[in-house]
PDB file of C-alpha atoms in Angstrom:
ATOM      1  CA  ASP A   1      50.125  99.605 130.361  1.00 96.00           C
ATOM      2  CA  ILE A   2      50.215  98.657 134.016  1.00 98.00           C
ATOM      3  CA  VAL A   3      51.994 101.316 136.072  1.00 98.00           C
ATOM      4  CA  LEU A   4      53.893 100.273 139.162  1.00 98.00           C
ATOM      5  CA  THR A   5      54.564 103.039 141.667  1.00 98.00           C
ATOM      6  CA  GLN A   6      57.291 102.392 144.301  1.00 98.00           C
ATOM      7  CA  ALA A   7      57.704 104.337 147.495  1.00 96.00           C
ATOM      8  CA  PRO A   8      59.977 105.593 148.889  1.00 97.00           C
ATOM      9  CA  LEU A   9      62.389 106.141 145.981  1.00 97.00           C
ATOM     10  CA  SER A  10      65.253 105.970 148.511  1.00 98.00           C
ATOM     11  CA  VAL A  11      65.633 104.740 151.996  1.00 97.00           C
ATOM     12  CA  SER A  12      68.443 104.981 154.589  1.00 97.00           C
ATOM     13  CA  VAL A  13      68.531 102.161 157.100  1.00 97.00           C
ATOM     14  CA  THR A  14      70.742 101.438 160.117  1.00 97.00           C
ATOM     15  CA  PRO A  15      72.167  97.921 159.928  1.00 97.00           C
ATOM     16  CA  GLY A  16      70.143  95.565 162.005  1.00 97.00           C
ATOM     17  CA  GLU A  17      66.909  97.618 161.622  1.00 97.00           C
ATOM     18  CA  SER A  18      63.988  96.857 159.273  1.00 97.00           C
ATOM     19  CA  ALA A  19      62.946  98.409 156.007  1.00 97.00           C
ATOM     20  CA  SER A  20      59.792  98.304 153.981  1.00 98.00           C
ATOM     21  CA  ILE A  21      59.255  99.195 150.329  1.00 98.00           C
ATOM     22  CA  SER A  22      55.849  99.727 148.794  1.00 98.00           C
ATOM     23  CA  CYS A  23      54.748  99.036 145.224  1.00 98.00           C
ATOM     24  CA  ARG A  24      51.295 100.012 144.050  1.00 98.00           C
ATOM     25  CA  SER A  25      49.818  98.829 140.802  1.00 98.00           C
ATOM     26  CA  SER A  26      47.422 100.666 138.577  1.00 98.00           C
ATOM     27  CA  LYS A  27      45.608  97.450 137.972  1.00 97.00           C
ATOM     28  CA  SER A  28      44.967  94.198 139.828  1.00 98.00           C
ATOM     29  CA  LEU A  29      47.804  91.739 139.342  1.00 97.00           C
ATOM     30  CA  LEU A  30      45.642  88.727 140.328  1.00 97.00           C
ATOM     31  CA  SER A  31      45.282  86.443 137.418  1.00 96.00           C
ATOM     32  CA  SER A  32      42.277  84.178 136.611  1.00 95.00           C
ATOM     33  CA  LYS A  33      44.293  81.258 137.885  1.00 95.00           C
ATOM     34  CA  GLY A  34      44.549  82.832 141.332  1.00 95.00           C
ATOM     35  CA  ILE A  35      48.224  83.865 140.960  1.00 96.00           C
ATOM     36  CA  THR A  36      49.366  87.316 141.810  1.00 97.00           C
ATOM     37  CA  SER A  37      52.099  88.122 139.333  1.00 97.00           C
ATOM     38  CA  LEU A  38      54.183  90.586 141.301  1.00 98.00           C
ATOM     39  CA  TYR A  39      57.939  90.101 141.629  1.00 98.00           C
ATOM     40  CA  TRP A  40      60.727  91.788 143.525  1.00 98.00           C
ATOM     41  CA  TYR A  41      64.270  92.108 142.406  1.00 98.00           C
ATOM     42  CA  LEU A  42      67.479  93.573 143.980  1.00 98.00           C
ATOM     43  CA  GLN A  43      70.102  95.053 141.738  1.00 98.00           C
ATOM     44  CA  LYS A  44      73.377  95.411 143.696  1.00 98.00           C
ATOM     45  CA  PRO A  45      75.811  97.997 142.462  1.00 96.00           C
ATOM     46  CA  GLY A  46      77.355  96.939 139.152  1.00 95.00           C
ATOM     47  CA  LYS A  47      75.456  93.718 139.026  1.00 97.00           C
ATOM     48  CA  SER A  48      72.466  92.154 137.252  1.00 97.00           C
ATOM     49  CA  PRO A  49      69.109  92.066 139.002  1.00 97.00           C
ATOM     50  CA  GLN A  50      68.556  89.089 141.221  1.00 97.00           C
ATOM     51  CA  LEU A  51      65.115  87.681 142.058  1.00 97.00           C
ATOM     52  CA  LEU A  52      64.044  87.976 145.631  1.00 98.00           C
ATOM     53  CA  ILE A  53      60.298  87.294 145.713  1.00 98.00           C
ATOM     54  CA  TYR A  54      58.070  85.757 143.032  1.00 97.00           C
ATOM     55  CA  ARG A  55      54.198  85.747 142.838  1.00 97.00           C
ATOM     56  CA  MET A  56      53.992  88.331 145.585  1.00 97.00           C
ATOM     57  CA  SER A  57      55.044  86.272 148.548  1.00 97.00           C
ATOM     58  CA  ASN A  58      57.279  83.409 147.591  1.00 97.00           C
ATOM     59  CA  LEU A  59      60.912  83.503 148.479  1.00 97.00           C
ATOM     60  CA  ALA A  60      63.304  82.710 145.663  1.00 96.00           C
ATOM     61  CA  SER A  61      65.859  79.936 146.189  1.00 93.00           C
ATOM     62  CA  GLY A  62      68.846  80.997 148.128  1.00 94.00           C
ATOM     63  CA  VAL A  63      67.332  84.299 149.315  1.00 97.00           C
ATOM     64  CA  PRO A  64      67.642  84.880 153.095  1.00 97.00           C
ATOM     65  CA  ASP A  65      64.363  84.675 155.040  1.00 95.00           C
ATOM     66  CA  ARG A  66      65.029  88.296 156.212  1.00 97.00           C
ATOM     67  CA  PHE A  67      63.180  89.121 153.011  1.00 98.00           C
ATOM     68  CA  SER A  68      59.420  88.738 152.791  1.00 98.00           C
ATOM     69  CA  GLY A  69      56.687  89.859 150.402  1.00 98.00           C
ATOM     70  CA  SER A  70      53.061  90.508 151.075  1.00 97.00           C
ATOM     71  CA  GLY A  71      50.145  92.399 149.640  1.00 97.00           C
ATOM     72  CA  SER A  72      46.704  92.400 147.980  1.00 92.00           C
ATOM     73  CA  GLU A  73      45.745  92.707 144.325  1.00 95.00           C
ATOM     74  CA  THR A  74      47.172  96.181 143.892  1.00 97.00           C
ATOM     75  CA  ASP A  75      49.237  97.063 146.952  1.00 98.00           C
ATOM     76  CA  PHE A  76      52.443  95.219 147.753  1.00 98.00           C
ATOM     77  CA  THR A  77      55.192  95.426 150.297  1.00 98.00           C
ATOM     78  CA  LEU A  78      58.663  94.073 150.430  1.00 98.00           C
ATOM     79  CA  LYS A  79      60.053  93.866 153.933  1.00 98.00           C
ATOM     80  CA  ILE A  80      63.559  93.394 155.005  1.00 98.00           C
ATOM     81  CA  SER A  81      64.131  92.557 158.559  1.00 94.00           C
ATOM     82  CA  LYS A  82      67.527  93.142 160.150  1.00 94.00           C
ATOM     83  CA  VAL A  83      69.091  94.895 157.159  1.00 97.00           C
ATOM     84  CA  GLU A  84      72.681  93.820 156.430  1.00 97.00           C
ATOM     85  CA  THR A  85      75.405  95.585 154.489  1.00 96.00           C
ATOM     86  CA  GLU A  86      74.946  93.130 151.536  1.00 96.00           C
ATOM     87  CA  ASP A  87      71.328  94.402 151.132  1.00 97.00           C
ATOM     88  CA  VAL A  88      72.466  97.697 149.604  1.00 98.00           C
ATOM     89  CA  GLY A  89      71.258  98.340 146.115  1.00 98.00           C
ATOM     90  CA  VAL A  90      68.150  99.227 144.141  1.00 98.00           C
ATOM     91  CA  TYR A  91      64.927  97.260 144.672  1.00 98.00           C
ATOM     92  CA  TYR A  92      62.441  96.871 141.809  1.00 98.00           C
ATOM     93  CA  CYS A  93      58.972  95.495 141.661  1.00 98.00           C
ATOM     94  CA  ALA A  94      57.840  93.931 138.427  1.00 98.00           C
ATOM     95  CA  GLN A  95      54.568  92.700 136.995  1.00 98.00           C
ATOM     96  CA  PHE A  96      54.488  89.750 134.610  1.00 97.00           C
ATOM     97  CA  LEU A  97      50.776  89.466 134.416  1.00 97.00           C
ATOM     98  CA  GLU A  98      50.286  91.166 131.036  1.00 96.00           C
ATOM     99  CA  TYR A  99      52.229  92.694 128.266  1.00 97.00           C
ATOM    100  CA  PRO A 100      54.031  94.931 128.204  1.00 97.00           C
ATOM    101  CA  TYR A 101      55.748  93.680 131.338  1.00 97.00           C
ATOM    102  CA  THR A 102      56.605  96.622 133.499  1.00 98.00           C
ATOM    103  CA  PHE A 103      58.928  97.580 136.399  1.00 98.00           C
ATOM    104  CA  GLY A 104      58.676 100.075 139.160  1.00 98.00           C
ATOM    105  CA  ALA A 105      61.113 103.042 139.163  1.00 98.00           C
ATOM    106  CA  GLY A 106      63.231 101.344 141.851  1.00 98.00           C
ATOM    107  CA  THR A 107      63.975 102.118 145.508  1.00 98.00           C
ATOM    108  CA  LYS A 108      67.552 102.789 146.463  1.00 98.00           C
ATOM    109  CA  LEU A 109      68.452 101.329 149.864  1.00 98.00           C
ATOM    110  CA  GLU A 110      71.477 102.835 151.607  1.00 97.00           C
ATOM    111  CA  LEU A 111      72.946 102.279 155.052  1.00 96.00           C
ATOM    112  CA  LYS A 112      73.190 105.020 157.619  1.00 94.00           C
TER     113      LYS A 112
ATOM    114  CA  GLU B   1      74.624  75.568 137.280  1.00 92.00           C
ATOM    115  CA  VAL B   2      72.507  77.983 135.150  1.00 94.00           C
ATOM    116  CA  GLN B   3      74.536  80.169 132.837  1.00 96.00           C
ATOM    117  CA  ILE B   4      73.326  83.004 130.669  1.00 97.00           C
ATOM    118  CA  LEU B   5      75.781  84.836 128.433  1.00 97.00           C
ATOM    119  CA  GLU B   6      74.965  87.783 126.231  1.00 98.00           C
ATOM    120  CA  THR B   7      77.236  88.811 123.393  1.00 98.00           C
ATOM    121  CA  GLY B   8      77.087  91.149 120.422  1.00 97.00           C
ATOM    122  CA  GLY B   9      77.074  94.529 122.025  1.00 96.00           C
ATOM    123  CA  GLY B  10      79.255  97.475 121.060  1.00 97.00           C
ATOM    124  CA  LEU B  11      79.331 100.912 119.538  1.00 97.00           C
ATOM    125  CA  VAL B  12      76.939 101.497 116.713  1.00 97.00           C
ATOM    126  CA  LYS B  13      76.149 104.633 114.746  1.00 97.00           C
ATOM    127  CA  PRO B  14      72.648 106.085 114.752  1.00 97.00           C
ATOM    128  CA  GLY B  15      70.538 104.320 112.172  1.00 97.00           C
ATOM    129  CA  GLY B  16      72.568 101.170 112.442  1.00 97.00           C
ATOM    130  CA  SER B  17      71.634  97.674 113.423  1.00 97.00           C
ATOM    131  CA  LEU B  18      72.789  95.102 115.903  1.00 96.00           C
ATOM    132  CA  ARG B  19      72.131  91.517 116.687  1.00 98.00           C
ATOM    133  CA  LEU B  20      72.526  90.469 120.265  1.00 98.00           C
ATOM    134  CA  SER B  21      72.904  86.805 121.194  1.00 98.00           C
ATOM    135  CA  CYS B  22      72.212  85.024 124.436  1.00 98.00           C
ATOM    136  CA  ALA B  23      73.604  81.512 125.073  1.00 98.00           C
ATOM    137  CA  THR B  24      72.230  79.555 127.931  1.00 98.00           C
ATOM    138  CA  SER B  25      72.980  76.308 129.792  1.00 97.00           C
ATOM    139  CA  GLY B  26      72.110  74.464 132.918  1.00 96.00           C
ATOM    140  CA  PHE B  27      68.374  74.262 132.392  1.00 96.00           C
ATOM    141  CA  ASN B  28      65.939  72.845 129.888  1.00 97.00           C
ATOM    142  CA  PHE B  29      65.779  75.856 127.519  1.00 97.00           C
ATOM    143  CA  ASN B  30      62.866  74.401 125.550  1.00 97.00           C
ATOM    144  CA  ASP B  31      60.557  74.689 128.539  1.00 96.00           C
ATOM    145  CA  TYR B  32      61.000  78.352 129.116  1.00 97.00           C
ATOM    146  CA  PHE B  33      59.898  81.745 127.829  1.00 98.00           C
ATOM    147  CA  MET B  34      62.860  84.071 127.346  1.00 98.00           C
ATOM    148  CA  ASN B  35      62.994  87.849 127.573  1.00 98.00           C
ATOM    149  CA  TRP B  36      65.254  90.792 126.894  1.00 98.00           C
ATOM    150  CA  VAL B  37      65.253  93.686 129.390  1.00 98.00           C
ATOM    151  CA  ARG B  38      67.384  96.774 129.035  1.00 98.00           C
ATOM    152  CA  GLN B  39      68.702  99.483 131.327  1.00 98.00           C
ATOM    153  CA  ALA B  40      69.824 102.834 130.153  1.00 98.00           C
ATOM    154  CA  PRO B  41      72.847 104.301 132.030  1.00 97.00           C
ATOM    155  CA  GLY B  42      71.702 105.340 135.497  1.00 96.00           C
ATOM    156  CA  LYS B  43      68.116 104.481 134.803  1.00 97.00           C
ATOM    157  CA  GLY B  44      65.650 101.691 135.712  1.00 97.00           C
ATOM    158  CA  LEU B  45      64.697  98.487 134.035  1.00 98.00           C
ATOM    159  CA  GLU B  46      62.694  98.382 130.832  1.00 98.00           C
ATOM    160  CA  TRP B  47      61.245  95.131 129.382  1.00 98.00           C
ATOM    161  CA  VAL B  48      61.974  94.884 125.646  1.00 98.00           C
ATOM    162  CA  ALA B  49      60.693  91.561 124.273  1.00 97.00           C
ATOM    163  CA  GLN B  50      59.628  88.022 125.016  1.00 98.00           C
ATOM    164  CA  ILE B  51      59.582  84.861 123.068  1.00 98.00           C
ATOM    165  CA  ARG B  52      57.541  81.894 124.239  1.00 98.00           C
ATOM    166  CA  ASN B  53      58.450  78.285 123.774  1.00 98.00           C
ATOM    167  CA  LYS B  54      57.367  75.740 121.202  1.00 97.00           C
ATOM    168  CA  ASN B  55      54.250  74.861 123.126  1.00 97.00           C
ATOM    169  CA  TYR B  56      53.100  78.326 122.585  1.00 97.00           C
ATOM    170  CA  ASN B  57      54.150  78.401 118.910  1.00 98.00           C
ATOM    171  CA  TYR B  58      57.138  80.644 119.685  1.00 98.00           C
ATOM    172  CA  ALA B  59      54.814  83.677 120.150  1.00 98.00           C
ATOM    173  CA  THR B  60      56.564  86.991 120.453  1.00 97.00           C
ATOM    174  CA  TYR B  61      55.697  90.200 122.315  1.00 97.00           C
ATOM    175  CA  TYR B  62      57.425  93.581 122.181  1.00 97.00           C
ATOM    176  CA  ALA B  63      57.533  96.859 124.060  1.00 96.00           C
ATOM    177  CA  GLU B  64      55.549  99.463 122.076  1.00 93.00           C
ATOM    178  CA  SER B  65      58.457 101.866 122.200  1.00 89.00           C
ATOM    179  CA  LEU B  66      60.560  99.445 120.133  1.00 90.00           C
ATOM    180  CA  GLU B  67      58.001  97.586 118.070  1.00 82.00           C
ATOM    181  CA  GLY B  68      58.857  97.535 114.395  1.00 89.00           C
ATOM    182  CA  ARG B  69      62.618  97.946 115.141  1.00 96.00           C
ATOM    183  CA  VAL B  70      63.193  94.732 117.124  1.00 97.00           C
ATOM    184  CA  THR B  71      62.887  91.057 116.482  1.00 97.00           C
ATOM    185  CA  ILE B  72      63.342  88.359 119.065  1.00 98.00           C
ATOM    186  CA  SER B  73      64.094  84.821 117.975  1.00 98.00           C
ATOM    187  CA  ARG B  74      65.351  81.598 119.503  1.00 98.00           C
ATOM    188  CA  ASP B  75      67.172  78.411 118.488  1.00 98.00           C
ATOM    189  CA  ASP B  76      66.215  75.668 120.775  1.00 98.00           C
ATOM    190  CA  SER B  77      68.990  73.347 119.285  1.00 97.00           C
ATOM    191  CA  LYS B  78      71.488  75.875 120.525  1.00 98.00           C
ATOM    192  CA  SER B  79      69.622  76.929 123.755  1.00 98.00           C
ATOM    193  CA  SER B  80      70.003  80.452 122.475  1.00 98.00           C
ATOM    194  CA  VAL B  81      67.864  83.558 122.042  1.00 98.00           C
ATOM    195  CA  TYR B  82      68.561  86.590 119.873  1.00 98.00           C
ATOM    196  CA  LEU B  83      67.510  90.164 119.653  1.00 98.00           C
ATOM    197  CA  GLN B  84      67.854  92.049 116.338  1.00 98.00           C
ATOM    198  CA  VAL B  85      67.580  95.828 116.717  1.00 97.00           C
ATOM    199  CA  SER B  86      67.453  98.143 113.827  1.00 97.00           C
ATOM    200  CA  SER B  87      67.221 101.937 113.146  1.00 96.00           C
ATOM    201  CA  LEU B  88      69.276 102.443 116.424  1.00 96.00           C
ATOM    202  CA  ARG B  89      68.862 105.723 118.215  1.00 96.00           C
ATOM    203  CA  ALA B  90      70.833 107.365 120.985  1.00 97.00           C
ATOM    204  CA  GLU B  91      68.117 106.437 123.431  1.00 96.00           C
ATOM    205  CA  ASP B  92      68.696 102.761 122.684  1.00 97.00           C
ATOM    206  CA  THR B  93      71.996 103.050 124.514  1.00 98.00           C
ATOM    207  CA  ALA B  94      71.681 100.653 127.460  1.00 98.00           C
ATOM    208  CA  ILE B  95      72.767  97.408 128.967  1.00 98.00           C
ATOM    209  CA  TYR B  96      70.717  94.593 127.431  1.00 98.00           C
ATOM    210  CA  TYR B  97      69.922  91.691 129.722  1.00 98.00           C
ATOM    211  CA  CYS B  98      68.728  88.266 128.656  1.00 98.00           C
ATOM    212  CA  THR B  99      66.519  86.760 131.323  1.00 97.00           C
ATOM    213  CA  ARG B 100      64.352  83.854 132.226  1.00 94.00           C
ATOM    214  CA  THR B 101      62.768  85.863 134.983  1.00 90.00           C
ATOM    215  CA  LEU B 102      64.565  83.879 137.655  1.00 91.00           C
ATOM    216  CA  TYR B 103      68.024  84.014 136.091  1.00 94.00           C
ATOM    217  CA  TRP B 104      69.649  86.940 134.374  1.00 97.00           C
ATOM    218  CA  GLY B 105      72.770  87.289 132.286  1.00 97.00           C
ATOM    219  CA  GLN B 106      75.452  89.850 133.113  1.00 97.00           C
ATOM    220  CA  GLY B 107      74.238  92.008 130.319  1.00 98.00           C
ATOM    221  CA  VAL B 108      75.826  93.408 127.233  1.00 98.00           C
ATOM    222  CA  MET B 109      76.385  97.164 126.534  1.00 98.00           C
ATOM    223  CA  VAL B 110      74.976  98.752 123.442  1.00 98.00           C
ATOM    224  CA  THR B 111      76.099 102.367 122.703  1.00 98.00           C
ATOM    225  CA  VAL B 112      74.600 104.289 119.936  1.00 98.00           C
ATOM    226  CA  SER B 113      76.637 107.268 119.005  1.00 97.00           C
ATOM    227  CA  SER B 114      78.185 108.971 116.001  1.00 95.00           C
TER     228      SER B 114
END
């Protein structure tokens, strides 16, 4: 199975500052079609996960452009610039390249 | 507006079975693969199963930890997907989400306890 390792597992950020979350894959997530199948989700307290970034760097519809995704074949970063109070929750990376689909352990973002 | 609504959860005794349903609307259901993902209390997300669409012969895939105990199915005429889970164990206690990757339902709670 593909293992996704997120770091840090928790982060405390002052509103208005930036935050970065890392996700490292045990295997390349670059498909033969040239698509990197790494996704980022945010799960706000008591809510379902919501898609932020798809295919490593594409912003999902309705997601503020404060969020951005980048990376290579195995190392990925979610950056949140100018963190706002509504960004609090747990961030998960996920791979949909091969079965079984897998998720990272999650990174909890809190405000200082 | 896309809507995904899971039903069928509840309290089940160990060894029992449950069938979860997921009704969708607002998108062309026939075009999409559908998944079930679960989340144990206070834990992370765990993919459970996927069913592909007709173009892919409704192929199904399962998490190894559940294989043999779960069956995913769909009814395109009802824009719905189902998850049958048998031989339930305490560790199957979780919120079960129906998802199209982009869209997620609100989830349904399954509690396995005597």
